[in-house]
Amino acid sequence: MNVKKQISDFFVERNVSLGDNFVQLHLYTHDKLPEIDPGQFVQIQIPSSIHGWLRIPISIHDAEAEKGKIKLLVQKVGDGSRWISSLHEGAKLNMVLPLGRGFSWPEISLRQEVEDPKNAAFRALLVGGGCGLAPLYYLAKCLEKEGLPFDILVGARDKERLVLANELAEIGPTGICTEDGSVGIKGLVTDHPLWKGVAYTHIYTCGPTPMMKAVAVKAKELKARCEVSLENTMACGLGACLCCVTPDAQGHNVCVCTEGPVFDADELGW
Amino acid sequence: MMNLRTNIGNLELKNPVLTASGTFGYGVEFSDFVNLDNLGGFIVKGTTGQPREGNPYPRMAETPLGMLNAVGLQNKGVDYFIEHIIPQIGQKRDRNADFPARLMVNVSGSTIEEYVEVAGKLATCEEVDAIEVNISCPNVKQGGMAFGTDPKMAAQVARAVRDVYPRCMIVKLSPNVTDIVAMALAVEEAGADSVSLINTLLGMAVDVNRRKPVLSTVTGGLSGPCVKPVALRMVWQVAKKVRIPVVGIGGICSATDALEFLMAGASAVEIGSANFVDPSVTQKVVDGLEAYCRKEGISDIKEIIGII
């Protein structure tokens, strides 16, 4: 889909603290928004200072384009994201959106017969951790709207670092893994019994790179299609500066901001 | 009616606002935000004889009011540019513009032969109004910067390209030299219609947690508002000494920044990294120049060029 990108002022409707490291920002704009795909991102302008100057890319956590609303999950990592996460109700945020190529799924809609054999064949697993769960949340909502079946798998180091698990559980069946076993199954996301019980056709993953690589390997074993969302450092977000590249399967450097951030795992040379 | 028109040699621009190579893609990436034909012109990405993959990631480091890049001239080569990209650019142009923006191509190479090959091929494209010969890229191992730091080699490149490219030829200068005026005079003598300056300043950043350089290439080119005073000083020094028009580049983010360069002697300016922060900044600078002229009662922007 090639919708027009725009620069819009958004306003903070709510700032919800999710533990020590994350906030969920509920934003609205008076501008008309185009349709937004899960996996797409925004580029946020921050006040120019010696600590930061370039826009900050953040993936879209939820969207109701027709109402002019989006949500972002912001992890407090640097000065810019700390500034964004400190914004109060009514504060203004300038964003360029919607950017990048999001997640995809077979074109099956509720309008089609439920008995459609294609529909029966589709079963997805969404696997993520930390900030990576933000776009998976919106993806889960979109899949639910399409009537497509899916499960969710959330990974974290420990209970304190677990984020969005409750919110995701409200949309679909959600499994949890923690490395120390403080909640859910003890181990990595790839150790979870969910993988053994269901024949998944589509795996969607976003989170730390080692996790995504392990998930992609697992997906290959299952002969499932796997989409991964990358998070390279970027400047323009528009495919112009060529700073955020990653090698594809042929060894060519491609822009994460425009060719991605979501890639078919088989397209990547990692 | 305000006149923002300016000249680079024989080439007239509708206004002095251009885009710096490598910061505006092929223009098409910005067409949702800017009517390309409202600009004086746009200079598209460094183009080489053969396709190049550029340097490995990471290629960018944010620095105080600036950024380092080490892209390394990733591009698909001149043949691909002519066959595929020029038509794409054409689709984003405003066919009703009475004075269209000038399309300029940044030309790079590792050898004099490569510069000549690219310039020669572009000479056959009537869509291309000018070339900017990049003898100053700090991010490629061969050529590029080497040509840009020795006046004799710079003149050799300029002369060779001059022989195959009959239209407007700008030579882009590196600030990583002891005497940039000597470089400018050398390429003027060799037949350049204009010089543009400055390309990025060689810099470096270290990730103290990883105890490693941030960039895969260790060093990279610094751009952004932090380089503006250096760029302005160099533009002023060069404009005092050469007879050909100077194009000013370096950290321009606003019409006020652009005016500083014009007053210091630049006939036109290029906007670079600021495009990343505000994709519509070029249009804002054009509007700001017009507003300044109206406020100050200036009927022709040329009145203020080089008044310092």
Coordinates of C-alpha atoms in Angstrom, one line a residue:
Chain A
M1 CA 0.0 0.0 0.0
N2 CA 1.4 3.4 -0.9
V3 CA -0.5 6.0 1.1
K4 CA 0.6 9.6 1.3
K5 CA 2.8 10.4 4.2
Q6 CA 2.1 13.5 6.2
I7 CA 3.4 15.8 9.0
S8 CA 0.8 16.2 11.7
D9 CA 0.6 17.7 15.2
F10 CA -0.8 15.3 17.7
F11 CA -1.9 16.0 21.3
V12 CA -1.5 13.8 24.3
E13 CA -4.9 12.5 25.5
R14 CA -3.5 10.3 28.2
N15 CA -0.1 9.2 29.4
V16 CA -0.3 5.8 31.1
S17 CA 2.7 4.6 33.1
L18 CA 3.5 0.9 32.5
G19 CA 6.1 0.1 35.1
D20 CA 9.3 2.0 35.5
N21 CA 10.5 1.8 32.0
F22 CA 7.5 2.3 29.7
V23 CA 4.6 4.7 29.1
Q24 CA 1.7 4.2 26.8
L25 CA 0.8 7.5 25.1
H26 CA -2.7 8.0 23.8
L27 CA -2.6 10.7 21.1
Y28 CA -5.1 12.4 18.8
T29 CA -4.9 14.7 15.9
H30 CA -7.3 17.1 14.1
D31 CA -5.8 16.1 10.8
K32 CA -7.3 13.4 8.7
L33 CA -5.3 10.2 9.0
P34 CA -4.8 7.6 6.2
E35 CA -5.2 3.9 6.9
I36 CA -2.4 2.7 9.1
D37 CA -0.9 -0.9 8.8
P38 CA 0.4 -2.7 11.9
G39 CA 4.2 -2.5 11.9
Q40 CA 4.3 1.0 10.5
F41 CA 6.0 3.7 12.5
V42 CA 6.1 7.5 13.2
Q43 CA 9.0 9.9 13.3
I44 CA 8.7 12.2 16.3
Q45 CA 10.2 15.6 16.5
I46 CA 11.9 16.4 19.8
P47 CA 13.1 19.8 21.1
S48 CA 16.4 20.5 19.5
S49 CA 19.2 20.4 22.1
I50 CA 22.8 19.2 22.4
H51 CA 21.3 15.8 23.5
G52 CA 19.3 15.3 20.4
W53 CA 18.2 16.8 17.2
L54 CA 17.0 14.1 14.8
R55 CA 13.5 12.7 15.0
I56 CA 12.9 9.6 16.9
P57 CA 11.3 6.6 15.2
I58 CA 8.7 4.8 17.2
S59 CA 6.4 2.0 16.0
I60 CA 2.6 2.4 16.1
H61 CA 1.2 0.5 19.0
D62 CA -2.5 1.0 18.1
A63 CA -4.5 3.1 15.7
E64 CA -8.0 4.2 15.0
A65 CA -7.3 6.3 11.9
E66 CA -10.9 7.3 11.4
K67 CA -11.0 8.9 14.8
G68 CA -7.6 10.5 14.4
K69 CA -6.2 8.4 17.3
I70 CA -3.0 6.5 17.7
K71 CA -1.1 5.0 20.7
L72 CA 2.6 4.6 21.2
L73 CA 4.5 2.5 23.6
V74 CA 7.6 4.5 24.7
Q75 CA 10.6 2.9 26.4
K76 CA 12.7 5.4 28.4
V77 CA 16.1 4.8 26.8
G78 CA 17.6 8.1 25.9
D79 CA 17.0 11.8 26.4
G80 CA 14.5 12.1 23.6
S81 CA 12.4 9.1 24.6
R82 CA 12.5 10.3 28.2
W83 CA 11.2 13.7 27.1
I84 CA 8.4 12.0 25.1
S85 CA 7.4 9.8 28.0
S86 CA 7.2 12.8 30.3
L87 CA 4.5 14.6 28.3
H88 CA 1.3 15.4 30.0
E89 CA -2.3 15.6 28.7
G90 CA -2.6 18.3 26.1
A91 CA 1.1 18.4 25.1
K92 CA 1.8 18.7 21.4
L93 CA 3.9 16.2 19.5
N94 CA 4.9 16.7 15.8
M95 CA 5.0 13.5 13.8
V96 CA 5.7 12.3 10.3
L97 CA 3.6 9.3 9.4
P98 CA 2.7 6.6 8.4
L99 CA 6.1 5.3 7.6
G100 CA 7.5 1.9 6.4
R101 CA 6.1 -1.4 5.3
G102 CA 4.1 -3.2 8.0
F103 CA 3.0 -6.8 8.6
S104 CA 1.0 -8.7 6.0
W105 CA -1.4 -11.5 6.0
P106 CA -3.4 -13.4 3.3
E107 CA -6.3 -11.4 2.0
I108 CA -9.1 -13.1 3.8
S109 CA -11.8 -11.0 5.2
L110 CA -14.9 -11.5 7.2
R111 CA -16.9 -10.9 4.1
Q112 CA -15.8 -14.2 2.8
E113 CA -17.3 -17.5 3.9
V114 CA -16.0 -18.7 7.2
E115 CA -15.6 -22.2 5.6
D116 CA -13.1 -20.7 3.1
P117 CA -10.3 -23.3 3.0
K118 CA -7.7 -20.6 3.0
N119 CA -9.2 -19.3 6.3
A120 CA -8.9 -22.7 7.9
A121 CA -5.3 -22.9 6.8
F122 CA -4.2 -19.7 8.5
R123 CA -3.0 -19.8 12.1
A124 CA -0.6 -17.2 13.4
L125 CA 1.8 -16.9 16.3
L126 CA 2.8 -13.5 17.4
V127 CA 6.1 -13.5 19.4
G128 CA 7.6 -10.5 21.0
G129 CA 9.4 -8.9 23.9
G130 CA 9.7 -5.4 25.4
C131 CA 9.0 -2.6 23.0
G132 CA 8.6 -5.2 20.2
L133 CA 5.2 -6.0 21.7
A134 CA 3.8 -2.6 20.7
P135 CA 3.3 -3.3 17.0
L136 CA 2.2 -6.9 17.7
Y137 CA -0.6 -5.5 19.9
Y138 CA -2.0 -3.5 16.9
L139 CA -1.4 -6.5 14.6
A140 CA -3.4 -8.8 17.0
K141 CA -6.3 -6.3 16.9
C142 CA -6.2 -6.2 13.1
L143 CA -6.1 -10.0 12.8
E144 CA -9.0 -10.3 15.3
K145 CA -10.9 -7.8 13.1
E146 CA -10.2 -9.9 10.0
G147 CA -11.4 -13.0 11.9
L148 CA -8.1 -14.7 11.6
P149 CA -7.0 -17.1 14.4
F150 CA -3.8 -16.4 16.4
D151 CA -1.9 -17.0 19.6
I152 CA 0.5 -14.6 21.3
L153 CA 3.7 -15.4 23.1
V154 CA 5.4 -12.8 25.3
G155 CA 8.9 -13.0 26.6
A156 CA 10.7 -11.1 29.3
R157 CA 13.8 -11.5 31.5
D158 CA 11.7 -11.4 34.7
K159 CA 8.3 -10.3 36.0
E160 CA 9.4 -6.7 36.5
R161 CA 10.4 -6.3 32.9
L162 CA 7.2 -7.9 31.5
V163 CA 5.1 -5.3 29.6
L164 CA 1.7 -5.4 27.8
A165 CA 1.0 -9.0 28.7
N166 CA -2.4 -8.2 30.3
E167 CA -3.4 -5.9 27.5
L168 CA -2.5 -8.6 24.9
A169 CA -4.3 -11.3 26.9
E170 CA -7.5 -9.3 26.4
I171 CA -7.3 -9.7 22.6
G172 CA -6.1 -13.3 22.3
P173 CA -4.7 -16.4 24.0
T174 CA -1.4 -15.3 25.4
G175 CA 1.5 -17.4 26.7
I176 CA 4.3 -15.9 28.8
C177 CA 7.9 -16.9 29.2
T178 CA 10.4 -15.4 31.7
E179 CA 14.1 -16.3 31.8
D180 CA 13.9 -16.6 35.6
G181 CA 10.5 -18.2 35.8
S182 CA 9.0 -15.5 38.0
V183 CA 5.9 -15.6 35.8
G184 CA 4.7 -18.0 33.1
I185 CA 7.0 -20.7 31.7
K186 CA 10.7 -20.6 32.7
G187 CA 12.9 -20.2 29.6
L188 CA 13.1 -18.4 26.3
V189 CA 10.1 -17.8 24.0
T190 CA 11.3 -20.6 21.7
D191 CA 11.0 -23.1 24.7
H192 CA 7.3 -22.5 25.2
P193 CA 5.0 -25.6 24.7
L194 CA 2.7 -23.6 22.4
W195 CA 5.1 -24.3 19.5
K196 CA 4.5 -28.1 19.8
G197 CA 0.7 -28.0 20.1
V198 CA -0.4 -26.0 17.1
A199 CA 0.5 -26.1 13.4
Y200 CA 1.2 -22.4 12.8
T201 CA 1.3 -21.1 9.2
H202 CA 2.4 -17.5 10.0
I203 CA 4.9 -16.3 12.6
Y204 CA 5.2 -12.6 13.4
T205 CA 8.0 -11.4 15.6
C206 CA 9.3 -8.2 17.0
G207 CA 11.8 -7.7 19.8
P208 CA 15.5 -8.1 20.5
T209 CA 17.5 -9.4 17.5
P210 CA 18.7 -12.7 19.0
M211 CA 15.1 -13.5 19.9
M212 CA 13.9 -12.7 16.4
K213 CA 16.6 -14.8 14.9
A214 CA 15.8 -17.8 17.1
V215 CA 12.1 -17.4 16.2
A216 CA 12.9 -17.3 12.5
V217 CA 14.9 -20.5 12.8
K218 CA 11.9 -22.1 14.6
A219 CA 9.5 -20.9 11.9
K220 CA 11.6 -22.4 9.2
E221 CA 11.5 -25.8 11.0
L222 CA 7.7 -25.5 11.0
K223 CA 7.7 -24.4 7.3
A224 CA 5.7 -21.3 8.5
R225 CA 6.0 -17.9 6.9
C226 CA 7.9 -15.6 9.2
E227 CA 7.8 -11.8 9.3
V228 CA 10.3 -9.9 11.5
S229 CA 10.3 -6.2 12.4
L230 CA 13.8 -4.6 12.6
E231 CA 14.8 -1.5 14.6
N232 CA 17.9 0.0 13.0
T233 CA 19.2 3.5 13.8
M234 CA 17.7 5.9 11.2
A235 CA 17.8 9.5 10.3
C236 CA 15.2 10.4 7.7
G237 CA 12.7 7.5 7.8
L238 CA 11.9 8.2 4.2
G239 CA 14.5 6.1 2.3
A240 CA 16.6 9.1 1.4
C241 CA 19.6 9.1 3.7
L242 CA 20.4 5.3 3.5
C243 CA 21.6 5.2 7.1
C244 CA 19.4 2.4 8.4
V245 CA 20.3 -0.3 5.8
T246 CA 20.4 -4.1 6.4
P247 CA 21.7 -6.7 3.9
D248 CA 19.1 -8.7 2.1
A249 CA 19.4 -12.4 1.2
Q250 CA 21.3 -11.4 -2.0
G251 CA 23.7 -9.2 0.0
H252 CA 22.3 -5.9 -1.2
N253 CA 21.8 -3.2 1.3
V254 CA 18.1 -2.2 1.7
C255 CA 16.5 0.5 3.8
V256 CA 14.8 -0.7 6.9
C257 CA 12.7 2.5 6.9
T258 CA 11.1 2.0 3.6
E259 CA 11.7 -1.7 2.5
G260 CA 10.9 -2.6 6.1
P261 CA 10.8 -2.3 9.1
V262 CA 8.9 -5.6 8.6
F263 CA 10.7 -8.1 6.4
D264 CA 10.0 -11.7 5.4
A265 CA 12.7 -13.5 7.4
D266 CA 13.8 -15.3 4.2
E267 CA 14.5 -11.9 2.5
L268 CA 17.1 -11.0 5.0
G269 CA 20.8 -11.8 5.0
W270 CA 21.2 -12.4 8.7
Chain B
M1 CA 6.8 41.3 -7.2
M2 CA 9.9 40.0 -5.4
N3 CA 12.6 38.5 -7.6
L4 CA 14.2 35.5 -5.9
R5 CA 16.0 34.4 -9.1
T6 CA 19.6 33.7 -9.0
N7 CA 22.3 32.3 -11.3
I8 CA 24.9 29.6 -11.2
G9 CA 26.9 30.4 -14.3
N10 CA 24.5 30.3 -17.3
L11 CA 21.9 28.4 -15.3
E12 CA 19.1 30.5 -13.9
L13 CA 17.3 29.3 -10.8
K14 CA 13.8 30.4 -9.7
N15 CA 15.1 30.9 -6.2
P16 CA 18.4 30.1 -4.3
V17 CA 17.1 27.0 -2.5
L18 CA 18.7 23.7 -3.5
T19 CA 18.9 20.4 -1.7
A20 CA 22.2 18.8 -0.7
S21 CA 23.1 15.5 -2.3
G22 CA 22.4 12.4 -0.2
T23 CA 19.9 14.2 2.1
F24 CA 17.0 14.4 -0.4
G25 CA 17.2 11.0 -2.1
Y26 CA 15.9 11.5 -5.6
G27 CA 13.4 14.1 -4.6
V28 CA 10.6 11.6 -5.0
E29 CA 10.9 10.5 -1.4
F30 CA 10.0 14.1 -0.4
S31 CA 7.2 14.7 -2.9
D32 CA 4.5 14.1 -0.3
F33 CA 5.8 17.1 1.7
V34 CA 7.2 19.5 -0.9
N35 CA 6.2 20.5 -4.4
L36 CA 9.6 19.8 -5.9
D37 CA 9.1 22.6 -8.5
N38 CA 8.8 25.2 -5.9
L39 CA 12.5 24.8 -5.2
G40 CA 15.4 26.4 -7.1
G41 CA 16.6 22.9 -7.8
F42 CA 17.3 19.6 -6.2
I43 CA 20.6 17.8 -6.3
V44 CA 20.1 14.0 -6.2
K45 CA 22.3 11.3 -4.7
G46 CA 25.9 10.7 -5.5
T47 CA 25.9 8.6 -8.7
T48 CA 28.8 6.4 -9.8
G49 CA 29.7 4.4 -12.9
Q50 CA 28.9 1.0 -11.4
P51 CA 26.3 0.2 -8.7
R52 CA 27.8 0.5 -5.1
E53 CA 26.6 -1.2 -1.9
G54 CA 28.2 1.5 0.3
N55 CA 29.6 0.8 3.8
P56 CA 28.3 -1.7 6.3
Y57 CA 25.8 -0.7 9.0
P58 CA 26.0 1.3 11.4
R59 CA 26.4 4.2 9.1
M60 CA 25.1 7.0 11.3
A61 CA 25.7 8.5 14.7
E62 CA 23.8 11.4 16.1
T63 CA 26.1 14.1 17.7
P64 CA 25.4 17.4 19.4
L65 CA 23.3 19.4 16.9
G66 CA 24.6 17.3 14.1
M67 CA 25.2 13.8 12.7
L68 CA 28.0 11.7 11.4
N69 CA 27.3 9.6 8.3
A70 CA 29.3 6.9 6.5
V71 CA 27.0 5.8 3.8
G72 CA 29.8 5.4 1.3
L73 CA 28.0 6.4 -2.0
Q74 CA 25.4 3.5 -2.1
N75 CA 23.7 3.9 -5.4
K76 CA 22.6 1.8 -8.4
G77 CA 24.9 3.3 -10.9
V78 CA 24.5 5.9 -13.7
D79 CA 22.8 3.5 -16.2
Y80 CA 20.1 2.5 -13.7
F81 CA 19.7 6.2 -12.8
I82 CA 19.1 7.3 -16.3
E83 CA 16.8 4.3 -17.3
H84 CA 14.7 4.0 -14.1
I85 CA 15.1 6.9 -11.8
I86 CA 14.8 9.9 -14.1
P87 CA 11.4 8.7 -15.3
Q88 CA 10.3 8.3 -11.6
I89 CA 11.4 11.8 -10.9
G90 CA 9.5 13.0 -14.0
Q91 CA 6.3 11.6 -12.5
K92 CA 6.6 13.7 -9.4
R93 CA 7.2 17.0 -11.3
D94 CA 4.7 19.8 -11.5
R95 CA 3.8 20.1 -15.1
N96 CA 2.1 23.4 -14.6
A97 CA 5.2 25.1 -13.1
D98 CA 6.1 28.1 -15.2
F99 CA 9.7 27.9 -14.0
P100 CA 10.5 24.3 -13.1
A101 CA 13.1 23.4 -10.5
R102 CA 16.5 22.4 -11.9
L103 CA 17.4 18.7 -11.6
M104 CA 21.1 18.4 -10.7
V105 CA 23.0 15.2 -10.3
N106 CA 25.9 14.7 -7.9
V107 CA 28.7 12.8 -9.8
S108 CA 31.2 10.6 -7.9
G109 CA 33.9 8.2 -8.8
S110 CA 37.1 6.4 -7.8
T111 CA 39.0 7.3 -10.9
I112 CA 39.0 10.2 -13.3
E113 CA 37.7 7.8 -15.9
E114 CA 34.7 7.0 -13.8
Y115 CA 33.8 10.7 -13.3
V116 CA 34.2 11.2 -17.1
E117 CA 32.0 8.1 -17.8
V118 CA 29.2 9.3 -15.5
A119 CA 29.3 13.0 -16.6
G120 CA 29.4 11.9 -20.3
K121 CA 26.3 9.8 -19.9
L122 CA 24.5 12.5 -18.0
A123 CA 25.4 15.0 -20.7
T124 CA 23.1 13.0 -23.0
C125 CA 20.1 13.4 -20.6
E126 CA 18.2 16.6 -21.3
E127 CA 16.4 16.2 -18.0
V128 CA 19.6 16.9 -16.2
D129 CA 20.2 20.7 -15.9
A130 CA 23.5 20.5 -14.1
I131 CA 26.0 18.2 -12.4
E132 CA 27.8 18.6 -9.1
V133 CA 31.2 16.9 -9.2
N134 CA 31.8 15.4 -5.8
I135 CA 35.5 15.4 -5.2
S136 CA 35.0 15.5 -1.5
C137 CA 33.3 12.4 -0.2
P138 CA 35.0 11.4 3.0
N139 CA 33.4 7.9 3.1
V140 CA 35.0 6.1 0.2
K141 CA 38.5 4.6 0.3
Q142 CA 39.6 5.5 -3.1
G143 CA 39.1 8.8 -5.0
G144 CA 36.5 11.1 -3.5
M145 CA 38.4 12.9 -0.8
A146 CA 41.8 12.3 -2.4
F147 CA 40.8 14.3 -5.4
G148 CA 39.3 16.9 -3.0
T149 CA 42.5 17.6 -0.9
D150 CA 45.0 18.2 -3.7
P151 CA 44.5 21.2 -5.9
K152 CA 46.3 19.6 -8.8
M153 CA 44.2 16.4 -8.7
A154 CA 41.0 18.4 -8.2
A155 CA 41.8 20.5 -11.3
Q156 CA 42.5 17.3 -13.3
V157 CA 39.1 15.9 -12.4
A158 CA 37.4 19.2 -13.2
R159 CA 39.2 19.6 -16.5
A160 CA 38.4 16.0 -17.6
V161 CA 34.7 16.3 -16.7
R162 CA 34.6 19.8 -18.4
D163 CA 35.6 18.2 -21.7
V164 CA 32.6 15.8 -21.7
Y165 CA 29.9 17.9 -19.9
P166 CA 28.9 21.1 -21.7
R167 CA 26.2 22.3 -19.4
C168 CA 26.5 23.7 -15.8
M169 CA 29.2 22.1 -13.8
I170 CA 29.5 22.7 -10.1
V171 CA 32.4 21.2 -8.2
K172 CA 31.7 20.3 -4.5
L173 CA 34.6 21.1 -2.2
S174 CA 35.8 19.4 1.0
P175 CA 36.4 21.4 4.1
N176 CA 39.1 18.9 5.2
V177 CA 41.9 20.9 3.7
T178 CA 44.3 23.6 4.9
D179 CA 43.4 26.1 2.3
I180 CA 40.0 25.7 0.7
V181 CA 40.5 28.9 -1.4
A182 CA 43.4 27.2 -3.2
M183 CA 41.0 24.3 -4.1
A184 CA 38.3 26.7 -5.3
L185 CA 40.8 28.6 -7.5
A186 CA 42.2 25.4 -9.0
V187 CA 38.8 24.1 -10.1
E188 CA 37.7 27.6 -11.4
E189 CA 40.9 27.6 -13.5
A190 CA 40.0 24.1 -14.8
G191 CA 36.6 25.4 -16.1
A192 CA 34.1 24.9 -13.3
D193 CA 31.0 27.0 -13.6
S194 CA 30.6 27.1 -9.8
V195 CA 31.9 25.7 -6.5
S196 CA 29.7 24.3 -3.8
L197 CA 30.9 24.1 -0.2
I198 CA 31.2 22.6 2.3
N199 CA 30.9 18.8 2.1
T200 CA 31.0 17.1 5.5
L201 CA 33.8 17.5 8.1
L202 CA 35.6 14.3 8.9
G203 CA 34.6 13.2 12.4
M204 CA 34.2 10.3 14.8
A205 CA 32.1 9.0 17.7
V206 CA 32.8 6.3 20.2
D207 CA 30.3 4.0 22.0
V208 CA 31.7 3.8 25.5
N209 CA 29.5 0.8 26.5
R210 CA 30.8 -1.3 23.6
R211 CA 34.2 0.4 23.7
K212 CA 34.0 0.6 19.9
P213 CA 33.5 3.3 17.3
V214 CA 29.9 3.9 16.6
L215 CA 30.4 3.9 12.8
S216 CA 31.5 0.7 11.0
T217 CA 34.1 2.8 9.2
V218 CA 35.4 4.4 12.4
T219 CA 35.3 7.9 10.9
G220 CA 32.5 9.6 9.0
G221 CA 31.2 13.0 7.7
L222 CA 29.8 15.5 10.1
S223 CA 26.9 17.6 9.1
G224 CA 24.0 19.6 10.7
P225 CA 23.7 23.0 12.5
C226 CA 27.0 22.4 14.4
V227 CA 29.1 22.9 11.2
K228 CA 27.4 26.1 10.1
P229 CA 29.9 28.6 11.4
V230 CA 32.8 26.7 9.7
A231 CA 30.9 26.5 6.5
L232 CA 29.9 30.1 6.5
R233 CA 33.5 31.2 7.1
M234 CA 34.7 29.1 4.2
V235 CA 32.0 30.3 1.9
W236 CA 32.9 33.9 2.7
Q237 CA 36.7 33.3 2.2
V238 CA 36.1 31.5 -1.2
A239 CA 33.5 34.0 -2.5
K240 CA 36.0 36.8 -2.0
K241 CA 38.5 35.2 -4.2
V242 CA 36.7 33.4 -7.1
R243 CA 34.8 35.0 -9.9
I244 CA 32.4 32.1 -10.4
P245 CA 29.3 31.7 -8.2
V246 CA 29.5 29.9 -4.9
V247 CA 26.8 27.6 -3.6
G248 CA 26.7 27.6 0.3
I249 CA 26.1 24.4 2.2
G250 CA 26.4 23.5 5.9
G251 CA 23.8 23.2 8.6
I252 CA 21.1 25.4 7.0
C253 CA 17.8 24.9 8.8
S254 CA 15.9 28.2 8.2
A255 CA 15.6 31.2 6.0
T256 CA 17.8 33.2 8.4
D257 CA 20.6 30.6 8.0
A258 CA 20.2 30.8 4.2
L259 CA 20.4 34.6 4.3
E260 CA 23.6 34.4 6.3
F261 CA 25.2 32.3 3.5
L262 CA 23.8 34.6 0.8
M263 CA 25.2 37.7 2.6
A264 CA 28.5 35.9 3.0
G265 CA 28.7 35.5 -0.8
A266 CA 26.7 32.4 -1.8
S267 CA 24.6 32.8 -4.9
A268 CA 22.5 29.8 -3.9
V269 CA 22.3 27.4 -0.9
E270 CA 21.9 23.7 -0.4
I271 CA 19.8 22.3 2.5
G272 CA 21.1 19.0 3.9
S273 CA 20.5 17.2 7.2
A274 CA 17.6 19.6 8.1
N275 CA 15.5 17.6 5.5
F276 CA 15.6 14.7 8.0
V277 CA 14.2 16.8 10.8
D278 CA 11.6 18.6 8.8
P279 CA 10.8 17.1 5.4
S280 CA 9.1 20.3 4.4
V281 CA 12.0 22.6 5.4
T282 CA 13.0 23.6 1.9
Q283 CA 9.6 25.1 1.2
K284 CA 9.8 27.0 4.5
V285 CA 13.1 28.4 3.6
V286 CA 11.8 29.6 0.2
D287 CA 8.8 31.2 1.9
G288 CA 11.1 32.7 4.5
L289 CA 13.4 34.3 2.0
E290 CA 10.4 35.9 0.2
A291 CA 9.0 37.2 3.6
Y292 CA 12.4 38.7 4.4
C293 CA 12.7 40.5 1.1
R294 CA 9.1 41.8 1.5
K295 CA 9.8 43.0 5.0
E296 CA 13.1 44.6 4.1
G297 CA 11.8 46.2 0.8
I298 CA 14.3 44.1 -1.3
S299 CA 13.0 43.7 -4.8
D300 CA 15.8 41.4 -6.0
I301 CA 17.5 38.9 -3.8
K302 CA 20.8 39.5 -5.7
E303 CA 21.0 42.9 -3.9
I304 CA 22.1 41.1 -0.7
I305 CA 24.3 38.4 -2.2
G306 CA 27.9 39.0 -1.0
I307 CA 27.2 42.3 0.8
I308 CA 29.7 41.3 3.5

